[in-house]
Short mmCIF file of C-alpha atoms in Angstrom, two decimals:
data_model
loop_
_atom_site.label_atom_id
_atom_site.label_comp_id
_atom_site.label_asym_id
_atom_site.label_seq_id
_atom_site.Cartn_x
_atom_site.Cartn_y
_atom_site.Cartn_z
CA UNK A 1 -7.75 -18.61 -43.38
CA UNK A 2 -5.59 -18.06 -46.51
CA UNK A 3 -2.90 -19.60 -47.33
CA UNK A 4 0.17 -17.95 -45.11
CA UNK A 5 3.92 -17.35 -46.20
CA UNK A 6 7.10 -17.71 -44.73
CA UNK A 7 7.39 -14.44 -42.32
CA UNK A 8 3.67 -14.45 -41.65
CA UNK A 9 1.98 -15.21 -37.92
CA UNK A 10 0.56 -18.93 -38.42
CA UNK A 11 -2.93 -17.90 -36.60
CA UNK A 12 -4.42 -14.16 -36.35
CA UNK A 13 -2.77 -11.81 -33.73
CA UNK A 14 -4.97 -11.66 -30.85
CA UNK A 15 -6.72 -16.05 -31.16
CA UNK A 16 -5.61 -19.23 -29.84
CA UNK A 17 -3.10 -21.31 -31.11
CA UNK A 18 -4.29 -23.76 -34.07
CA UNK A 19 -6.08 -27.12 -33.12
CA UNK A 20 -4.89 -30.69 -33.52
CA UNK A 21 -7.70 -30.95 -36.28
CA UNK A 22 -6.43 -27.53 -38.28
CA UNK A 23 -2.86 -28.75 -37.60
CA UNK A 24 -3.74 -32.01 -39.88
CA UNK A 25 -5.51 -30.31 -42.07
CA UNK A 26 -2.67 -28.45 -43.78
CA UNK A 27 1.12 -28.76 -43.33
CA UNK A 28 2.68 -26.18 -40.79
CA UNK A 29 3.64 -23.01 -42.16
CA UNK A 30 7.50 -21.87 -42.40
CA UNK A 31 7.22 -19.63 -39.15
CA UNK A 32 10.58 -16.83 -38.21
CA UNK A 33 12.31 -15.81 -35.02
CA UNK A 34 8.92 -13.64 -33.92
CA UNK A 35 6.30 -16.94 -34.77
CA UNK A 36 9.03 -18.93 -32.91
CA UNK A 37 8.76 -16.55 -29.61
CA UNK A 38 4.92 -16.25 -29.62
CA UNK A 39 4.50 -19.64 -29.88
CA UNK A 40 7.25 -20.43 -26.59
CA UNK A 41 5.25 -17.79 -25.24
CA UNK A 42 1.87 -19.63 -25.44
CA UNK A 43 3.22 -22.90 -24.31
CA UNK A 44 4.33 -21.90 -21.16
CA UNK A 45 1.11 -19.88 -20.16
CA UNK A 46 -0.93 -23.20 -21.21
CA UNK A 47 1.12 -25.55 -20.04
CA UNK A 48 2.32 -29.15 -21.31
CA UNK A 49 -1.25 -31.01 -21.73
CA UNK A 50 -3.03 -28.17 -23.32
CA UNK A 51 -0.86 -26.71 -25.41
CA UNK A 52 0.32 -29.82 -27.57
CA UNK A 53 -1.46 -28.12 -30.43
CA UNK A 54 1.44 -25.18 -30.35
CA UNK A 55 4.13 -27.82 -31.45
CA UNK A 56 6.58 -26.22 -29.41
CA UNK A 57 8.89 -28.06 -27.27
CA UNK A 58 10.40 -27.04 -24.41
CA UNK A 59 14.25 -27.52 -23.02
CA UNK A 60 16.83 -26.33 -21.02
CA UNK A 61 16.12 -23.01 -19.28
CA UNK A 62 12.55 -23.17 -20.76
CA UNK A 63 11.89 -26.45 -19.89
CA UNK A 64 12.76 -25.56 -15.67
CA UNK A 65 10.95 -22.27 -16.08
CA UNK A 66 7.69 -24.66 -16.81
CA UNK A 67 8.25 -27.17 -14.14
CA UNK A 68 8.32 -24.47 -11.91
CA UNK A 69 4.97 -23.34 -13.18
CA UNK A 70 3.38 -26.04 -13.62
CA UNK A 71 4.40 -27.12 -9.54
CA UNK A 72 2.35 -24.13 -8.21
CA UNK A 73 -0.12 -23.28 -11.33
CA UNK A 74 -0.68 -27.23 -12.96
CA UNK A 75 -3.80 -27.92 -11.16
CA UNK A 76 -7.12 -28.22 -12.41
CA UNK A 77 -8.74 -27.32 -15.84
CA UNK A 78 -10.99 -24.66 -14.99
CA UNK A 79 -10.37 -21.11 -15.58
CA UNK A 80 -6.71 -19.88 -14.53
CA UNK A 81 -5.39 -23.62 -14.52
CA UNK A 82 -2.92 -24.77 -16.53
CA UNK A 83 -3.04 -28.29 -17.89
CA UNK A 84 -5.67 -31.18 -18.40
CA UNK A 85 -8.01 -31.85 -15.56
CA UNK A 86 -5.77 -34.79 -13.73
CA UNK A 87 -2.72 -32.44 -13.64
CA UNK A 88 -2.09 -31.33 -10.22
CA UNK A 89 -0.24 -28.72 -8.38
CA UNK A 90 3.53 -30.42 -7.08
CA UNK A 91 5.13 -28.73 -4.51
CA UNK A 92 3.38 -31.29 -1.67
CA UNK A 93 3.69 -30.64 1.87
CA UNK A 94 7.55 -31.22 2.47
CA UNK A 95 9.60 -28.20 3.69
CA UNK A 96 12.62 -29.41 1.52
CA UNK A 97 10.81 -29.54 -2.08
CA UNK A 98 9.22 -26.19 -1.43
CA UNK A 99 13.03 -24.46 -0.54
CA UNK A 100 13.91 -26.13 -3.76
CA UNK A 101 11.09 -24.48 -5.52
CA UNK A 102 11.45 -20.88 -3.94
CA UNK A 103 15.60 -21.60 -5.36
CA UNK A 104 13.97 -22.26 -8.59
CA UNK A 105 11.36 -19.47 -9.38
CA UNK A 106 14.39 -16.65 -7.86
CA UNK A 107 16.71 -17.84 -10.81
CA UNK A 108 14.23 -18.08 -13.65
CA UNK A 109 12.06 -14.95 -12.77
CA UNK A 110 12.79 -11.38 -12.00
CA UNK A 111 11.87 -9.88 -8.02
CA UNK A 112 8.44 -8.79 -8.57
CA UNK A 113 7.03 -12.40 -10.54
CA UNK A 114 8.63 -13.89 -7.65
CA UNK A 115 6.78 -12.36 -5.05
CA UNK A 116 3.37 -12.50 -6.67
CA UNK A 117 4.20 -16.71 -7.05
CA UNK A 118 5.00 -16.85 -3.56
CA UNK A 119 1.70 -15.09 -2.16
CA UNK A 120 0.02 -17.68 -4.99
CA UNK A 121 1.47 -20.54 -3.14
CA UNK A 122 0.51 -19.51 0.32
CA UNK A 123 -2.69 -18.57 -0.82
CA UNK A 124 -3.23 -21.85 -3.35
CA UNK A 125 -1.67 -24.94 -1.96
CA UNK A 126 -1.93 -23.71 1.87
CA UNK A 127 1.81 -23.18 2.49
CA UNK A 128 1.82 -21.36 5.55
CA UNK A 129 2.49 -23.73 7.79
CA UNK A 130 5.56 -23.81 6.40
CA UNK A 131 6.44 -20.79 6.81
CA UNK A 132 6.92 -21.38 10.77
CA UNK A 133 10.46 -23.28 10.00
CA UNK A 134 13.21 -20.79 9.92
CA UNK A 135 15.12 -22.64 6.77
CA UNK A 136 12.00 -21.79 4.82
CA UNK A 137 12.16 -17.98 6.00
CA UNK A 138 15.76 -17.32 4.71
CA UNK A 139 14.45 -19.32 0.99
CA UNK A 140 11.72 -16.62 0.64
CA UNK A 141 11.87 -13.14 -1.17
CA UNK A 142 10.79 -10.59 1.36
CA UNK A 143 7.66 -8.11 0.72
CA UNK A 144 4.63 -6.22 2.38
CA UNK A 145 2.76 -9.61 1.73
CA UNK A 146 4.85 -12.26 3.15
CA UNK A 147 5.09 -9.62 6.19
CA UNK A 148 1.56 -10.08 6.74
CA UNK A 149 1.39 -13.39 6.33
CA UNK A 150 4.14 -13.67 9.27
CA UNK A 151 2.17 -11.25 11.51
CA UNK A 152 -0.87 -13.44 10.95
CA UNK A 153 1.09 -16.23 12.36
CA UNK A 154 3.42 -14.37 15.17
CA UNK A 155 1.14 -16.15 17.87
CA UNK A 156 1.70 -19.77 16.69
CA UNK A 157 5.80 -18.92 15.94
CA UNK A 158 7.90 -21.27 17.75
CA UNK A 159 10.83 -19.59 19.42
CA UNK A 160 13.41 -20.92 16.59
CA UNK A 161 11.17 -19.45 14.27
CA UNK A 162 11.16 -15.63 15.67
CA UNK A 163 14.54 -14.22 15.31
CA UNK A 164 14.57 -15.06 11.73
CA UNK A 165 11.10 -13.64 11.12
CA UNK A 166 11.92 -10.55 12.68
CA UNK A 167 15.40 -10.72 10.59
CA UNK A 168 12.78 -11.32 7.37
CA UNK A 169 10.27 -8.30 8.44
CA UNK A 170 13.52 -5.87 9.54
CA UNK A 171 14.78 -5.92 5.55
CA UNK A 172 11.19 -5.25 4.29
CA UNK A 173 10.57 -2.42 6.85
CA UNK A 174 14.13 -0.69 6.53
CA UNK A 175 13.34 -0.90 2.30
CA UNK A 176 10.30 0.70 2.95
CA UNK A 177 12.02 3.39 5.45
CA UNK A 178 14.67 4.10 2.69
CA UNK A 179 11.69 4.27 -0.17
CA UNK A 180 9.18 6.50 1.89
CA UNK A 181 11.11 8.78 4.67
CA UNK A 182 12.62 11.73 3.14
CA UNK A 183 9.77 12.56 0.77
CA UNK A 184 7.48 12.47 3.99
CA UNK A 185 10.11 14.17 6.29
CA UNK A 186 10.00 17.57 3.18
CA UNK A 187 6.41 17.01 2.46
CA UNK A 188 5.44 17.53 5.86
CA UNK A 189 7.88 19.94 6.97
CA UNK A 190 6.44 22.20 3.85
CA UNK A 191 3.29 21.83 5.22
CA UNK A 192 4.03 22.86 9.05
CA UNK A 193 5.96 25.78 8.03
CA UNK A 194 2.92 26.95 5.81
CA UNK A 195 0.57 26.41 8.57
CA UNK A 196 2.54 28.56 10.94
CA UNK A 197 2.42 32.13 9.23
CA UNK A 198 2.87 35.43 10.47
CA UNK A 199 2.17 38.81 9.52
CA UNK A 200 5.62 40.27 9.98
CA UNK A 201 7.68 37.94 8.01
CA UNK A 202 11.35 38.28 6.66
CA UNK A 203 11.78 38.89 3.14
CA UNK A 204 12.40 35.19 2.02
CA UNK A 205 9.74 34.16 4.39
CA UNK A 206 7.15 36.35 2.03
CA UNK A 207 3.77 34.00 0.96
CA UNK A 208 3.77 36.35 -2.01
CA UNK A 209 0.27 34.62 -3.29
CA UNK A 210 -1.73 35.78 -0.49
CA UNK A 211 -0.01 38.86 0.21
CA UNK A 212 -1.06 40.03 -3.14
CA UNK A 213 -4.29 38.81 -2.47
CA UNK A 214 -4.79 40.68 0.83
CA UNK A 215 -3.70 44.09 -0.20
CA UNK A 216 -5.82 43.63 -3.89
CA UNK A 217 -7.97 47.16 -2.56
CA UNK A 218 -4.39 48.74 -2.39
CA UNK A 219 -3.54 48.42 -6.50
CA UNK A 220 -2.42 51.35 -8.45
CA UNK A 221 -3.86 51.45 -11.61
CA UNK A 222 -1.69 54.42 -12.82
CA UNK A 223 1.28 52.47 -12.19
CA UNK A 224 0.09 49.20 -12.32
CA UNK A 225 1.33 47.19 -9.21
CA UNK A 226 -0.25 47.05 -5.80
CA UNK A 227 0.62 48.49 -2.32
CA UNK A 228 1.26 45.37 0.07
CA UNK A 229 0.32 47.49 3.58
CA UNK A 230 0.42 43.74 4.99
CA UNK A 231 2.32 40.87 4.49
CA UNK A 232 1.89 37.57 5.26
CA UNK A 233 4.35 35.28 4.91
CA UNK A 234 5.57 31.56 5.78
CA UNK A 235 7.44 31.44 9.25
CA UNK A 236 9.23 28.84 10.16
CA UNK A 237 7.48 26.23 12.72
CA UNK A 238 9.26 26.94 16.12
CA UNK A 239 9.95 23.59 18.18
CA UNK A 240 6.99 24.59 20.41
CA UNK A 241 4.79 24.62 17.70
CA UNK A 242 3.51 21.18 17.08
CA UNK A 243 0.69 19.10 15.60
CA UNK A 244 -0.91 15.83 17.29
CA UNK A 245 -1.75 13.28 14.89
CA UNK A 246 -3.08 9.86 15.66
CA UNK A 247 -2.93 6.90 13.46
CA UNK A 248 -5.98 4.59 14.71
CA UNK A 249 -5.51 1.25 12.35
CA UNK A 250 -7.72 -1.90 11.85
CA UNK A 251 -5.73 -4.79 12.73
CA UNK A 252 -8.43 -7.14 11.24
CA UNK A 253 -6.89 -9.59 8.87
CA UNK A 254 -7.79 -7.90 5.61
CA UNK A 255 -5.68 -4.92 6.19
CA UNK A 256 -2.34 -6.64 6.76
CA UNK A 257 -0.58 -4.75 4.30
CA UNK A 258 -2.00 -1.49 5.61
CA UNK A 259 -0.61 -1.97 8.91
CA UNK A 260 2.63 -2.74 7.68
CA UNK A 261 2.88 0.76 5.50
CA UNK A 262 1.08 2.62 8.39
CA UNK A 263 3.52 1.21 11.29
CA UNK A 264 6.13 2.48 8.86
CA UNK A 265 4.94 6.07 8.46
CA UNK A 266 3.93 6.46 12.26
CA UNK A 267 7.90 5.58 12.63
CA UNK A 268 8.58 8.60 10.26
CA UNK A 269 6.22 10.66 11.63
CA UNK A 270 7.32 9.89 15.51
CA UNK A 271 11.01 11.12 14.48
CA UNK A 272 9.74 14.28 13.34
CA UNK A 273 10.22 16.69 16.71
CA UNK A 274 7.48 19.06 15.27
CA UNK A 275 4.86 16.59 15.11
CA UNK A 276 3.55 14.46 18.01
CA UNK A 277 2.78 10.74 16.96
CA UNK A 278 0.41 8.40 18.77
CA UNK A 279 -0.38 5.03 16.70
CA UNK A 280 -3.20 2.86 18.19
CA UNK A 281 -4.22 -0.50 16.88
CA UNK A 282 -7.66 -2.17 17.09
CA UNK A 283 -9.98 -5.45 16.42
CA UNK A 284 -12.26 -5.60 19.04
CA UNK A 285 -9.97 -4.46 21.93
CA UNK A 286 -7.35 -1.38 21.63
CA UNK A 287 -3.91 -1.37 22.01
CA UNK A 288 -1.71 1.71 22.25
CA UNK A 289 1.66 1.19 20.51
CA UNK A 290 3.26 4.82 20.98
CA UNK A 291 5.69 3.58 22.66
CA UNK A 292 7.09 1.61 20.53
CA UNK A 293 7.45 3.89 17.90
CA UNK A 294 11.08 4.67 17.46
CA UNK A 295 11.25 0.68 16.05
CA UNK A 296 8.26 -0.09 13.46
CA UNK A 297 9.82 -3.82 14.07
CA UNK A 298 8.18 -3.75 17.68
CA UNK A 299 5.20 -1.94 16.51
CA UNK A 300 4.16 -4.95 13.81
CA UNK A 301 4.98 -7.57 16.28
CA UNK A 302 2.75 -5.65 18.85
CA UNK A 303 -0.26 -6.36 16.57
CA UNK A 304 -2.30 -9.06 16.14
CA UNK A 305 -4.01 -9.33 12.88
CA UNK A 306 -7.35 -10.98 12.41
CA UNK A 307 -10.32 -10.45 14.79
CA UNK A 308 -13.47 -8.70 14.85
CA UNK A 309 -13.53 -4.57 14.38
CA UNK A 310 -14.85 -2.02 16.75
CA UNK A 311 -14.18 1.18 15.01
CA UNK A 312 -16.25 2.57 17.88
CA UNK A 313 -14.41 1.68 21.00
CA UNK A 314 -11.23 2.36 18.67
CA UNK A 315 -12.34 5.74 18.38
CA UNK A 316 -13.19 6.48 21.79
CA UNK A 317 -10.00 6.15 23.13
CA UNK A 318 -8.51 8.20 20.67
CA UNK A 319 -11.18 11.13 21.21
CA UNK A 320 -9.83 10.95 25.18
CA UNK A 321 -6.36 11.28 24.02
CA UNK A 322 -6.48 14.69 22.15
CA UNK A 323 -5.66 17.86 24.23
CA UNK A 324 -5.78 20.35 21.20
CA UNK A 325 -8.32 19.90 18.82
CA UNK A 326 -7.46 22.43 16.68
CA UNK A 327 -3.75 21.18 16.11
CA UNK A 328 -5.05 17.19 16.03
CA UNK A 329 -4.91 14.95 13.02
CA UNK A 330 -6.99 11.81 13.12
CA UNK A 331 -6.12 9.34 10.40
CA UNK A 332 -8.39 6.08 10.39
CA UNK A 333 -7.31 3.31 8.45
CA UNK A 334 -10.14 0.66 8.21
CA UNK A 335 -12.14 -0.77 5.58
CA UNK A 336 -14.95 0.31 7.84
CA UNK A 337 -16.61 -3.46 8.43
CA UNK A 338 -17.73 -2.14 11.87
CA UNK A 339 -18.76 -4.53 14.45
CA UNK A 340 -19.37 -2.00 17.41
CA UNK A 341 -22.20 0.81 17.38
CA UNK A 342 -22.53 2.20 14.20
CA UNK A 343 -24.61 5.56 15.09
CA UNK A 344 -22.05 5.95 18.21
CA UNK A 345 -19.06 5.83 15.63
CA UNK A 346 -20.45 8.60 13.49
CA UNK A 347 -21.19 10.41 16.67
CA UNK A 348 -17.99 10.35 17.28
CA UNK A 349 -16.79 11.12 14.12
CA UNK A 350 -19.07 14.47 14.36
CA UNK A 351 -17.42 15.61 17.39
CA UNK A 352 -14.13 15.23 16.93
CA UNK A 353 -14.88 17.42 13.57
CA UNK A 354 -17.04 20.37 15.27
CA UNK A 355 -14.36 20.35 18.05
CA UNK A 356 -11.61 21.37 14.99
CA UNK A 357 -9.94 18.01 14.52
CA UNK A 358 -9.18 17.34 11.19
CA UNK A 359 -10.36 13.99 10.30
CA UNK A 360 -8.67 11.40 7.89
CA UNK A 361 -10.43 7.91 6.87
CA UNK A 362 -8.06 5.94 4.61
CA UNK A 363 -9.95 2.78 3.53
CA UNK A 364 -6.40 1.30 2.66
CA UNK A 365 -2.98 2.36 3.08
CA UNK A 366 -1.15 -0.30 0.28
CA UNK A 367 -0.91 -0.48 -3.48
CA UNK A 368 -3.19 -3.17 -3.67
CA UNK A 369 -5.74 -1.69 -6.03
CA UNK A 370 -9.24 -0.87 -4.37
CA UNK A 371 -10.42 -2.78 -1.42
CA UNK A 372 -13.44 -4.33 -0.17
CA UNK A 373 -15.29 -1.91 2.05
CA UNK A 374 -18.34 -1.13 3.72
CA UNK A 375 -20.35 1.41 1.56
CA UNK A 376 -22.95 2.44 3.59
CA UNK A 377 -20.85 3.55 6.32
CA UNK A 378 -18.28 4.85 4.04
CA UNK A 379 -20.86 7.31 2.56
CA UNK A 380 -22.26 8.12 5.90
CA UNK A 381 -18.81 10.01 6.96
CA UNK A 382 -18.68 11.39 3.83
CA UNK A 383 -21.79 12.94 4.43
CA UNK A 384 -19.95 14.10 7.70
CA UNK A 385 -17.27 16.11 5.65
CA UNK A 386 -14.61 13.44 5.73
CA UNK A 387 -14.51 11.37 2.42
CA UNK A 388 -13.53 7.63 2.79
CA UNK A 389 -10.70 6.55 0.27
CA UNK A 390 -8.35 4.10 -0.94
CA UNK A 391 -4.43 5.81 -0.37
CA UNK A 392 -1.55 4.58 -1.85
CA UNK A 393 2.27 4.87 0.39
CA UNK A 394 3.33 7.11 -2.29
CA UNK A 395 -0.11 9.48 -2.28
CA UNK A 396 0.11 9.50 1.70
CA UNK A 397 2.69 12.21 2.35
CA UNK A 398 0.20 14.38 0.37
CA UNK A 399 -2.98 13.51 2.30
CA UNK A 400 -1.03 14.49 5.83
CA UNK A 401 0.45 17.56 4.21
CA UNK A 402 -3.27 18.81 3.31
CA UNK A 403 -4.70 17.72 6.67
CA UNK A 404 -1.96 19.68 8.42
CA UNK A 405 -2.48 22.91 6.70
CA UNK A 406 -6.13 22.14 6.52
CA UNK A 407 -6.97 22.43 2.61
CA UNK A 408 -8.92 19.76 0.47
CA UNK A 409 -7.50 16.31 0.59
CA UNK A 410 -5.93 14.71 -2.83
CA UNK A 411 -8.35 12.13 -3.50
CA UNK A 412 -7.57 10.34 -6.01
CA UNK A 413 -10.00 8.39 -7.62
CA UNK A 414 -14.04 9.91 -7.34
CA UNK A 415 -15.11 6.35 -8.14
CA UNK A 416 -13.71 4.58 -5.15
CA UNK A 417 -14.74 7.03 -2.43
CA UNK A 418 -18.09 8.20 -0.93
#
């Protein structure tokens, strides 16, 4: 390395901060503002025991910010730790020094870092225990994940423990209500009026696309427009006219985060008078939530994630519940691990399709990134005409809206579908 100058980065852009033996070697450079961040920067990803060689010390604000990190991320040397190998993690086991640490990690870090340290903790030191004591509830920052994680323990709750849970999963389902409703409620709406067209349609009720298309035998070359003998236009749904859809959901404890979102959007969808809503959840029984509905609240807190998966017997009941097949909307969200009959399922599958049903199979319903699924049956109903994918909340007002007017779904990635 030559020899730097003042204003210069002490070690190339993208390698690790200088050794103990190149630090001796030659007297530190002058470093500026920029040198002065990076190097903050690296001590607090490292940590205190491995990142001596940076030379920066930590205080005040900085200093809290590492504690904090060090708590949750300080154990072990191997890959992702931070620290020497007799560092450990130090939140413990006591209710109190974890509320102090969820205090902590909300001042120093924004919303989002604090949620992803929170599911870390749960997942890393085995915190959900404590979870079950209502003073540790009202520490927490509320998401889709600590939802889950709440539903996976609803059985176990003690009494004391429920109203405040409920409390905690109310604010993350009414965000998601605010966040997702009204660009469902248009997207849909579109998509019934366009499925309901006439041929005698008011002026502003015109489909002037296939209209033009229709009466293409009727053009005028001499004048150069075409004749529209029949139009076909729009409509507007009438109250009468409505389509079934069914939300059948794996309950099994990998798709927690789907079953929040999809309790969410059956909610939508059930306050939509032009659209009938049944939502059914499964492991290796089935339980019909319709009722429920009109609260998503009740809905999560009817389910009961973990379990086996019988995609089969989950199906099955939903094949005896639709009347009109031609009007029906199946959406399955499962990652497909089935634990029933496999050949009955695709049977099944095959039916409801000849019969008209329109046939959705979301492999999850969360913004996740791509899940763990079974591939073999996932490619199977593809074969079958209905592709298995990954859906985000954001992409899943566009699915329904092409499954009700029955035009190619928006897949969106051709790599993590069959």
């Amino acid at each position: 390395m030559t020899t730097d100058t003042a204003g210069t980065a002490p070690y190339p852009a993208h390698s690790s901060p200088p050794g103990p033996a190149d630090r001796s070697a030659r007297p530190r450079p002058q470093s500026g503002p920029a040198d002065d961040e990076r190097l903050r920067r690296w001590r607090l990803v490292l940590g205190g025991d491995s990142a001596e060689s940076t030379g920066c010390t930590l205080t005040g604000r900085d200093a809290a910010m590492d504690g904090a990190l060090t708590a949750l991320y300080g154990g072990g040397g191997g890959p992702g730790g931070r620290g020497g190998s007799n560092r450990s993690a130090g939140l413990g086991a006591s209710a109190p020094s974890v509320a102090r640490w969820l205090g902590d990690i909300r001042t120093y870090f924004p919303s989002s870092v604090v949620q992803v340290m929170q599911r870390d903790a749960i997942d890393r030191l085995g915190l959900s225990a404590l979870l079950l004591e209502p003073e540790m509830l009202e520490a927490v920052e509320a998401d889709v994940h600590l939802v889950g994680t709440l539903l996976s323990l609803n059985k176990v709750m003690p009494e004391t423990t429920k109203e405040t849970a409920r409390a905690v999963v109310r604010k993350v389902v009414d965000d998601l209500e605010k966040r997702l409703a009204t660009r469902t409620r248009a997207a849909l709406t579109g998509a019934l009026d366009r499925s309901a067209r006439i041929n005698r349609p008011r002026h502003h009720d015109i489909d002037w696309g296939r209209t033009i298309r229709a009466n293409l035998k009727n053009y005028l070359p001499e004048y150069g427009t075409v004749v529209p003998e029949r139009l076909i236009g729009y409509g507007r749904a009438a109250q009468s006219m409505k389509k079934d859809v069914i939300l059948c959901i794996d309950q099994s404890g990998s798709m927690a985060a789907s079953v929040v979102y999809a309790s969410v959007f059956g909610a939508v969808l059930a306050s939509m008078r032009t659209l009938q809503t049944r939502l059914v959840v499964f492991d290796t029984a089935v339980v019909d939530l319709t009722d429920q509905l009109d609260d998503p609240v009740d809905v999560l807190f009817g389910t009961q994630l973990g379990g086996g998966t019988d995609i089969n017997r989950a199906l099955a009941y939903c094949q005896s519940k639709i009347s009109r097949p031609a009007d029906t909307v199946v959406v399955l969200i499962s990652d497909l691990y089935e634990g029933g009959i496999r050949d009955e399922m695709l049977k099944r599958v095959a039916a409801m399709k000849a019969s008209g049903v329109q046939f959705v199979t979301l492999l999850a319903l969360s913004d996740e990134g791509a899940p763990a699924y079974d591939r073999d049956h996932a490619a199977a109903l593809g074969a079958l005409g209905a592709p298995a994918f990954a859906c985000t909340p954001d992409l899943f007002p566009e699915v329904m809206a092409a499954a009700i007017e029955k035009r190619p779904l928006p897949i969106p990635d051709k790599e993590t579908h069959q």
